[in-house]
mmCIF file of C-alpha atoms and ligand atoms in Angstrom:
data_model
loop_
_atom_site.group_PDB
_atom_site.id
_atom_site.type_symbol
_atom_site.label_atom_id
_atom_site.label_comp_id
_atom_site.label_asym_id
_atom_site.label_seq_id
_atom_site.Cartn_x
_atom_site.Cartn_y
_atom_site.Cartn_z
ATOM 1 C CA UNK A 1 -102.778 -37.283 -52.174
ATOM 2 C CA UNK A 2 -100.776 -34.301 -54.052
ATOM 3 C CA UNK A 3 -97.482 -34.153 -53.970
ATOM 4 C CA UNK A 4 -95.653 -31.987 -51.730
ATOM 5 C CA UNK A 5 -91.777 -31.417 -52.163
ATOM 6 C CA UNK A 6 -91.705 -30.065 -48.339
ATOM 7 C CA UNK A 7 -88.353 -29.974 -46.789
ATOM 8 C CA UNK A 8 -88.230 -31.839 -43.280
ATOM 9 C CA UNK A 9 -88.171 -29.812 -40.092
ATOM 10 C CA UNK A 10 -86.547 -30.932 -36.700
ATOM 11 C CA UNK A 11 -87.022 -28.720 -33.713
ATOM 12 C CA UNK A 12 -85.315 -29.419 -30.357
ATOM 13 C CA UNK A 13 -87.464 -27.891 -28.026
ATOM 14 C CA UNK A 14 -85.406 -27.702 -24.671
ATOM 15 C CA UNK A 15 -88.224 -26.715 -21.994
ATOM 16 C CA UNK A 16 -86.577 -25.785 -18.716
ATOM 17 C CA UNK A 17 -83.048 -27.135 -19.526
ATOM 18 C CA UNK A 18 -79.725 -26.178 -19.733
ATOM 19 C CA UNK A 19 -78.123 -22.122 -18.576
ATOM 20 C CA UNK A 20 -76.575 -20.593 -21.042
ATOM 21 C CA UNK A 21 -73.206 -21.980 -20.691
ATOM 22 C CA UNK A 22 -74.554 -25.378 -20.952
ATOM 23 C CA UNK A 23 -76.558 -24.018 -24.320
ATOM 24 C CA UNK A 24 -73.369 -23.023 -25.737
ATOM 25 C CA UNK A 25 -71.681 -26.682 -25.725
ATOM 26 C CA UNK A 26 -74.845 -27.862 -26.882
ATOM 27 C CA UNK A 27 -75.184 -25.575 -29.688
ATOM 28 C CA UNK A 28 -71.276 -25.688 -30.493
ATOM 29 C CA UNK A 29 -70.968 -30.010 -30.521
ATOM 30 C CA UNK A 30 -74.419 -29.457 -32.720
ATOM 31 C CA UNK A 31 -72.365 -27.250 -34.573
ATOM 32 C CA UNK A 32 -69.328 -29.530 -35.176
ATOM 33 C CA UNK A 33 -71.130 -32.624 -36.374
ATOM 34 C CA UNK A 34 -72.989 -30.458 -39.019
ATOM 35 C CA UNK A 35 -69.813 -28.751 -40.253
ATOM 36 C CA UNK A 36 -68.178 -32.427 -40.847
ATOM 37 C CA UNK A 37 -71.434 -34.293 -41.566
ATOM 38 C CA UNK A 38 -74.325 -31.602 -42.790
ATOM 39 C CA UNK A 39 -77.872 -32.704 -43.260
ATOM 40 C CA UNK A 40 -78.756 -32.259 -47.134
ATOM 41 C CA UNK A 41 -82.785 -31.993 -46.922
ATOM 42 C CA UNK A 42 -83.864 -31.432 -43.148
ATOM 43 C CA UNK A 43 -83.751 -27.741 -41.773
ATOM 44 C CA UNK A 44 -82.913 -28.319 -37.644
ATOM 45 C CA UNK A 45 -84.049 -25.423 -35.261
ATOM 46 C CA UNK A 46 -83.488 -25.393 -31.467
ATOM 47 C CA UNK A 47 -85.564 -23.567 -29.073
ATOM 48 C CA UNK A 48 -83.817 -22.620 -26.106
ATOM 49 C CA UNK A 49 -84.802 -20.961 -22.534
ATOM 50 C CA UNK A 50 -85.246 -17.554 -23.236
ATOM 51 C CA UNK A 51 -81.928 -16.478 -20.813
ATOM 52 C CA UNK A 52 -79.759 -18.613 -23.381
ATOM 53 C CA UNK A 53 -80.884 -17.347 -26.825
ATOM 54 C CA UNK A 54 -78.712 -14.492 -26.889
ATOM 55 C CA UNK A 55 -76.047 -16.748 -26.597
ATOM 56 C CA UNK A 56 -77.188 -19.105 -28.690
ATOM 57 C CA UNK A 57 -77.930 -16.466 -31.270
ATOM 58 C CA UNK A 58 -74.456 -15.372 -31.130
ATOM 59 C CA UNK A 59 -72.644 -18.374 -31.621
ATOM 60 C CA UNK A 60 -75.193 -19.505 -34.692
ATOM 61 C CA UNK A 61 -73.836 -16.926 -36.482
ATOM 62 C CA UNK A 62 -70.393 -16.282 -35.398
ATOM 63 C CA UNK A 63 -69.685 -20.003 -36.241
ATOM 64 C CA UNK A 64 -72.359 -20.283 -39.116
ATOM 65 C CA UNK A 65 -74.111 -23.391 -37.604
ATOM 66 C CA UNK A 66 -76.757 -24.259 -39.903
ATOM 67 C CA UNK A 67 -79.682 -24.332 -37.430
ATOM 68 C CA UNK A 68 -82.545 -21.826 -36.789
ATOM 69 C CA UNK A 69 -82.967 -20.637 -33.398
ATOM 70 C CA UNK A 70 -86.734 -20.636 -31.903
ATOM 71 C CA UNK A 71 -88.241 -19.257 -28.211
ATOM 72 C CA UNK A 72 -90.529 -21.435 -26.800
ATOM 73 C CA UNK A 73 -92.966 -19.163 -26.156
ATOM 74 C CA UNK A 74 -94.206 -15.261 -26.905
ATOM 75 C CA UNK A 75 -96.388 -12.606 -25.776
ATOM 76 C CA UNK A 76 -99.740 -12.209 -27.688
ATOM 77 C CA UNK A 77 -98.487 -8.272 -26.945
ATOM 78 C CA UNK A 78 -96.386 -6.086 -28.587
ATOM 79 C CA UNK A 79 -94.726 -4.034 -25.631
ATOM 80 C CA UNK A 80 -96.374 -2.821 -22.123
ATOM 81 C CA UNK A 81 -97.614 -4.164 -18.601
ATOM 82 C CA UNK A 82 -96.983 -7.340 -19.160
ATOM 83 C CA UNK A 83 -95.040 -8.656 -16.622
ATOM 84 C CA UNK A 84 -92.906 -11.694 -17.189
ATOM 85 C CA UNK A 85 -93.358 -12.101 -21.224
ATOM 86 C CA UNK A 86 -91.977 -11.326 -24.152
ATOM 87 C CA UNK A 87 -92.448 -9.697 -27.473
ATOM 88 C CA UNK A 88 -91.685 -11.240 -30.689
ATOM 89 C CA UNK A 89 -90.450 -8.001 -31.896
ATOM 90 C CA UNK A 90 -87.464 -8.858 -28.886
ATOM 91 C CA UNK A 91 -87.070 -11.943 -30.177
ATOM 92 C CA UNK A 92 -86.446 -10.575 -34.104
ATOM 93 C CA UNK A 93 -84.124 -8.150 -32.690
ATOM 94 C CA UNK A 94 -81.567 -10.755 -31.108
ATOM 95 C CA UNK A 95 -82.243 -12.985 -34.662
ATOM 96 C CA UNK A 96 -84.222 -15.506 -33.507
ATOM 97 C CA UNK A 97 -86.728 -16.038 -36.129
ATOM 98 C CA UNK A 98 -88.559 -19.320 -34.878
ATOM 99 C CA UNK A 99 -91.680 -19.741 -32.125
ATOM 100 C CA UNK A 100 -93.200 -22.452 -30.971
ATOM 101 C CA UNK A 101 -97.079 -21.775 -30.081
ATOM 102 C CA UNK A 102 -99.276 -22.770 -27.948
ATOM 103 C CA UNK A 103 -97.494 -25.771 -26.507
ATOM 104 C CA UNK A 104 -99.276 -28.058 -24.242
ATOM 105 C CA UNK A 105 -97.556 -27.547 -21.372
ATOM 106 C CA UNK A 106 -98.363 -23.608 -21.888
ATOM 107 C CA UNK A 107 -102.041 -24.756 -22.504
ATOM 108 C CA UNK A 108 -102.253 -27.053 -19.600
ATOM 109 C CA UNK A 109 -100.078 -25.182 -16.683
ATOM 110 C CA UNK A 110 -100.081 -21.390 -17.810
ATOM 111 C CA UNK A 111 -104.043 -21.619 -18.378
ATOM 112 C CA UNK A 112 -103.017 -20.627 -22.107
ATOM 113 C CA UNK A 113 -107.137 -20.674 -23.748
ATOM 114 C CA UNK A 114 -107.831 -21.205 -27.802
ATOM 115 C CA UNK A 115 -107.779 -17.629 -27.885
ATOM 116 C CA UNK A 116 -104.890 -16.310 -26.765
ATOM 117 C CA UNK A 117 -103.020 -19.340 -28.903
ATOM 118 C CA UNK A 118 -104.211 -17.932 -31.334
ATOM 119 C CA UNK A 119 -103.808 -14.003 -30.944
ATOM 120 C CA UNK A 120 -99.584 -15.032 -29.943
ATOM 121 C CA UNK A 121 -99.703 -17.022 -33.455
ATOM 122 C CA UNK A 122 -100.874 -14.040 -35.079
ATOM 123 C CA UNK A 123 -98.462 -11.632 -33.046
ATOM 124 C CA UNK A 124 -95.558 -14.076 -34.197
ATOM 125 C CA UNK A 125 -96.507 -14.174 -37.710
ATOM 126 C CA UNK A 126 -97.014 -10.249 -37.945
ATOM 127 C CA UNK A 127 -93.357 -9.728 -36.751
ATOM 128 C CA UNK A 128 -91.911 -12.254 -39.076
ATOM 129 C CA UNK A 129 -91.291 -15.195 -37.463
ATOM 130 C CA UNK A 130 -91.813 -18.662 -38.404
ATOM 131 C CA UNK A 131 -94.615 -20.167 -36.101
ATOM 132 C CA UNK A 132 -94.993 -24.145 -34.911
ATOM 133 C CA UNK A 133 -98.550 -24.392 -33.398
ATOM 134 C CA UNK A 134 -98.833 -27.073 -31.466
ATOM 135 C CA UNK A 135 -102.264 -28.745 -31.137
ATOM 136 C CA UNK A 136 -102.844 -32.595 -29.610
ATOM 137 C CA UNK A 137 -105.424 -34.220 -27.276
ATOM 138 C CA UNK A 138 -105.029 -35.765 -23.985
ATOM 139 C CA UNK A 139 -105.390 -38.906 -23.212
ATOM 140 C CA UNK A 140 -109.411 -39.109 -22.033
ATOM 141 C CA UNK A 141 -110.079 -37.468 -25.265
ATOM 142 C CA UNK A 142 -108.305 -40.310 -26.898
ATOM 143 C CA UNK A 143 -110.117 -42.752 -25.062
ATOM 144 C CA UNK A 144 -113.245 -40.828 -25.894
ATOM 145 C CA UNK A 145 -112.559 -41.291 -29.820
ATOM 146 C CA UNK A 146 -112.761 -37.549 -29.665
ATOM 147 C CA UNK A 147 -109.604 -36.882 -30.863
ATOM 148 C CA UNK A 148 -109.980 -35.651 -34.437
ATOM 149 C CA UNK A 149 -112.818 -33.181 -33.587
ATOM 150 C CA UNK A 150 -110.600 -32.129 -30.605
ATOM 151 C CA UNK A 151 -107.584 -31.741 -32.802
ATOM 152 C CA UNK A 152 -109.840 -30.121 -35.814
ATOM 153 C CA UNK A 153 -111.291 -27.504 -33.383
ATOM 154 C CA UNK A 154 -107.836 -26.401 -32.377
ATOM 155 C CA UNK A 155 -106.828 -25.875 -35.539
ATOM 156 C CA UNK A 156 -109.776 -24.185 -36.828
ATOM 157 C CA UNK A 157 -109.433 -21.616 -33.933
ATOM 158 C CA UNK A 158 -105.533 -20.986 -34.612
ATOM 159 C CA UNK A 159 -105.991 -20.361 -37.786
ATOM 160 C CA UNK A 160 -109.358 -18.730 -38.686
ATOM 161 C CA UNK A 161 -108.445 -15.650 -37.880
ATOM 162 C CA UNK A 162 -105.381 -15.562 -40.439
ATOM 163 C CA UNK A 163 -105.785 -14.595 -44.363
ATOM 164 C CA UNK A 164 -104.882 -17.707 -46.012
ATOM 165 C CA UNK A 165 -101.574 -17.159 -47.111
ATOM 166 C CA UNK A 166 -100.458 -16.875 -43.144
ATOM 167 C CA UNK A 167 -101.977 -19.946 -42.719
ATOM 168 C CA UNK A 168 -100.077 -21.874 -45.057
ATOM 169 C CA UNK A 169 -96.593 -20.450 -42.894
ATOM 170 C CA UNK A 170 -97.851 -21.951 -40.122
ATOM 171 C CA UNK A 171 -95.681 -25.239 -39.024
ATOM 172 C CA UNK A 172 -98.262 -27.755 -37.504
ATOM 173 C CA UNK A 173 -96.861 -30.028 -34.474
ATOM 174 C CA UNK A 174 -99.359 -33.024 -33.721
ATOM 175 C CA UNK A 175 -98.633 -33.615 -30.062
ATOM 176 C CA UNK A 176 -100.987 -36.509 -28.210
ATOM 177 C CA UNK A 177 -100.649 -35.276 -24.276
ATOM 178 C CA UNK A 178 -100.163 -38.722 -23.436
ATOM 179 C CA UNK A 179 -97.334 -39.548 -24.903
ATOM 180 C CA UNK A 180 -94.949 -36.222 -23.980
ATOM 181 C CA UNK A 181 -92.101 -36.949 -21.972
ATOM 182 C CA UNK A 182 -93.840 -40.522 -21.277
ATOM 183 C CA UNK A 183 -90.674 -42.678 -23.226
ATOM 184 C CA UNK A 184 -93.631 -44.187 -25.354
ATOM 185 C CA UNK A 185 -94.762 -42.338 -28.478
ATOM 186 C CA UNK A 186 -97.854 -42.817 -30.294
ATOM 187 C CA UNK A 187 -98.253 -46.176 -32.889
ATOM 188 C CA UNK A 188 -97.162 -45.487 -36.514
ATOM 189 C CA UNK A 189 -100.682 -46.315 -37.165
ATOM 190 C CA UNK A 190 -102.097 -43.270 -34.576
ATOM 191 C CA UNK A 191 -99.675 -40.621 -36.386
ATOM 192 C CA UNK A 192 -100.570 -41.937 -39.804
ATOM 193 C CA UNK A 193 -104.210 -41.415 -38.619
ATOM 194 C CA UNK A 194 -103.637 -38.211 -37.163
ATOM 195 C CA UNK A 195 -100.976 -36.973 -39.936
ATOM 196 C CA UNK A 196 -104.058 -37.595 -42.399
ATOM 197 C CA UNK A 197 -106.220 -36.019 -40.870
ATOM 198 C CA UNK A 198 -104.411 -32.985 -40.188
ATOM 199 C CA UNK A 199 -103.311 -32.415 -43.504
ATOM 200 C CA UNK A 200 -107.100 -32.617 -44.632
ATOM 201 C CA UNK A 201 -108.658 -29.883 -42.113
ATOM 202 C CA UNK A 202 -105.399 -27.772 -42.775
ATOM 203 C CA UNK A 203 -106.383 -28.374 -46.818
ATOM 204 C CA UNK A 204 -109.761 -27.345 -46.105
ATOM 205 C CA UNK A 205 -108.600 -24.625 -43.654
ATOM 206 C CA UNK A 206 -106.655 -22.842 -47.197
ATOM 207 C CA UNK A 207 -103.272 -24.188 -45.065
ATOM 208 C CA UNK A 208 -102.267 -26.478 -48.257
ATOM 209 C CA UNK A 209 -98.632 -25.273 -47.520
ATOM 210 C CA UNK A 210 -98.054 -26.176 -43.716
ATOM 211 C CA UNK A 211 -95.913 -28.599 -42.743
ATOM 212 C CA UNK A 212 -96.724 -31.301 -40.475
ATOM 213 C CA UNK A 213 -94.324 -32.370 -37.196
ATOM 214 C CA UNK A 214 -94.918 -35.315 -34.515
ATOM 215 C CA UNK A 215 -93.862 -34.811 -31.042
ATOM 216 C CA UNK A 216 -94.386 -37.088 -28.468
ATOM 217 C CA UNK A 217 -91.523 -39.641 -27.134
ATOM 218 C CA UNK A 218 -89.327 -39.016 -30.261
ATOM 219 C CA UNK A 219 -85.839 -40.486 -30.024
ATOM 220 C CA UNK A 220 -83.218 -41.747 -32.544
ATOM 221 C CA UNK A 221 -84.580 -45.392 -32.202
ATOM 222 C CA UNK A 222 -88.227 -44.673 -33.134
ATOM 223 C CA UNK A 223 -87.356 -41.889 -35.519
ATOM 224 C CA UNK A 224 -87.029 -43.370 -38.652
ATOM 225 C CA UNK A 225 -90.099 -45.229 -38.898
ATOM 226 C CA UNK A 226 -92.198 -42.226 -37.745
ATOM 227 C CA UNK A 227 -90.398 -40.312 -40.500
ATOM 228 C CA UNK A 228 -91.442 -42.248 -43.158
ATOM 229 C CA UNK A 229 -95.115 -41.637 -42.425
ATOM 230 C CA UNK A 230 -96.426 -39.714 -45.559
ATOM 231 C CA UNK A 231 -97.983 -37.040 -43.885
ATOM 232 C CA UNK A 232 -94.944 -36.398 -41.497
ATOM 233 C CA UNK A 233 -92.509 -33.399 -42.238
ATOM 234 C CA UNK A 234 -90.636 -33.851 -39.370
ATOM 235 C CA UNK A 235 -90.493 -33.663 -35.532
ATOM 236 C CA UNK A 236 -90.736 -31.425 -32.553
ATOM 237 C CA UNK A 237 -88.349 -33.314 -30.105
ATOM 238 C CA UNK A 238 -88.166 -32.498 -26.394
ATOM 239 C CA UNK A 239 -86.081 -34.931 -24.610
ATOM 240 C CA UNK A 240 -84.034 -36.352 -26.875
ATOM 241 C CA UNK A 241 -83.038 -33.092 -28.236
ATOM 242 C CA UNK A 242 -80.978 -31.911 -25.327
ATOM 243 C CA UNK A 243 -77.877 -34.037 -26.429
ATOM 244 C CA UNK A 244 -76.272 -33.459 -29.715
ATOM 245 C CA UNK A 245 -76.110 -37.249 -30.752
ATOM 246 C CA UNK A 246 -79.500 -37.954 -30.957
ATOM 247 C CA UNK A 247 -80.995 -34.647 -32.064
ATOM 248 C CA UNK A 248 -78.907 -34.952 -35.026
ATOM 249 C CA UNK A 249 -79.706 -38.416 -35.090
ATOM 250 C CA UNK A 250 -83.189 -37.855 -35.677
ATOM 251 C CA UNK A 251 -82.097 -35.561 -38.412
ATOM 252 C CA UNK A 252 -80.097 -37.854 -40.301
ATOM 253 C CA UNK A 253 -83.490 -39.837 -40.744
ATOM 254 C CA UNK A 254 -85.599 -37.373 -41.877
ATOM 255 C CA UNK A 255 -82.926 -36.573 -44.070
ATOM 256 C CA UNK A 256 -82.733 -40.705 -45.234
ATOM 257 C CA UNK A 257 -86.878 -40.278 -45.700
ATOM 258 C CA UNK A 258 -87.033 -37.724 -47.904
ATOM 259 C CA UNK A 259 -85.954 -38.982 -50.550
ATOM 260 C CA UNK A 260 -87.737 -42.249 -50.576
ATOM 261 C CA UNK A 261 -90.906 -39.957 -49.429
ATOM 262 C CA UNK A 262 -91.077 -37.637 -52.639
HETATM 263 P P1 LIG B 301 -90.697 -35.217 -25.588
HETATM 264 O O1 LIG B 301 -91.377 -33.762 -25.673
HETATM 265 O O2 LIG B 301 -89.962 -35.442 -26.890
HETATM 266 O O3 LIG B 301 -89.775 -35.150 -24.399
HETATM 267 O O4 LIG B 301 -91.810 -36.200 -25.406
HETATM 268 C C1 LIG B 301 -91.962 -33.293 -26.857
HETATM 269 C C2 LIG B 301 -92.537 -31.925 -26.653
HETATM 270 O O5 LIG B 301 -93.091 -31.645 -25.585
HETATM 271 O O6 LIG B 301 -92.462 -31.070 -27.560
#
């Protein structure tokens, strides 16, 4: 295995949750711990609804928190009839310079095809902004054993169509279905499995300089361990990222990994 001196990554990915007001305590307690207690290694990025980021935009910089802020979604479009979506020009514009791709829950309830994953990863990396594509099976093609070739064809669609040094922008998230929002994330032996095997099709995909997240049931108990999985750069956290203790929690042990890692 080469080495890799990759920085960890922690992304709170809020889903439906919290108004603005209720973003700006979140952000601003985040934003206390780190000014007392600041993460050396791991770079921590929350994705908000897209009513708070504004705010949350605001307050990043007016009180120099030291997180990125992300949208959880954006339009494979730049501007037009497109009702309901956004452009990651927008996005740029109000300084919000992360994206989260191709989520599952985009995939599964918003009918979100291969295709159009990957023409919004291409629209967010032409504007500038740091992508997280999220690929991961569910759980009959787990049971199946199909879950590599599932996981391999996602990211061979993603990314195909980018020249290879896009590709190696591109933050991967390995994200089982069955184990989102479930309280029960996959074995240490299932991400090490997984974490392996998506670092070798992103190799042979030109992607050598991706980094590599888990999401799935990630909390400040289970953390730690998942962190010091090789192949893992770090996490894309839903639930337990939507109170300041543990999402820094979980940062605090990428940040205790890295060093052992490298
Ligand atoms: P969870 O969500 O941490 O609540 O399981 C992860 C995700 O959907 O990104």
């Amino acid at each position: 295995m080469t080495t890799r001196a990759t920085r960890p990554l922690v992304m709170g990915n809020w889903k439906m949750n919290l108004d603005f007001v209720e973003a700006l305590h979140l952000v601003q307690e985040i934003g206390v711990v780190l000014h007392h207690q600041p993460l050396e290694h791991t770079d921590l990025v929350v994705a908000p609804p897209f009513v708070d980021l504004r705010t949350v935009c605001s307050i990043v910089e007016s009180e120099q928190i030291p997180v990125g802020v992300g949208a959880q979604h954006v339009s494979q479009f730049e501007s037009g009839a497109h009702t309901g979506e956004v452009s990651a020009s927008m996005l740029r514009r109000l300084g919000v310079t992360w994206v989260i791709v191709g989520h599952s829950e985009r995939r599964t309830h918003y009918a979100m095809s291969d295709e159009v994953v990957a023409a919004t990863l291409a629209a967010a990396l032409r504007a500038g902004m740091n992508a997280v594509l999220c690929v991961g099976e569910d759980e009959e093609r787990r049971r199946g054993g199909e879950h590599q070739s599932f996981v391999g064809a996602q990211l061979a669609s993603a990314l195909s169509g980018l020249s290879p040094a896009a590709r190696s922008v591109v933050t991967v998230a390995y994200e089982p279905l069955w184990a989102i929002g479930t309280g029960v994330s996959a074995s240490i032996e299932e991400i090490a499995e997984m974490g392996t095997f998506v670092r070798a099709t992103l190799d042979d995909l030109g992607a050598t300089g991706s980094r590599i997240l888990y999401g799935g049931s990630v909390n400040e108990d289970n953390a730690g361990d998942i962190a010091s999985v090789r192949s893992i750069d770090g996490f894309l956290v839903g639930g337990a990222s939507l109170r300041a203790a543990s999402f820094l929690a979980i940062g605090r042990a990428c940040d205790d990994c890295y060093a052992g890692k490298r």
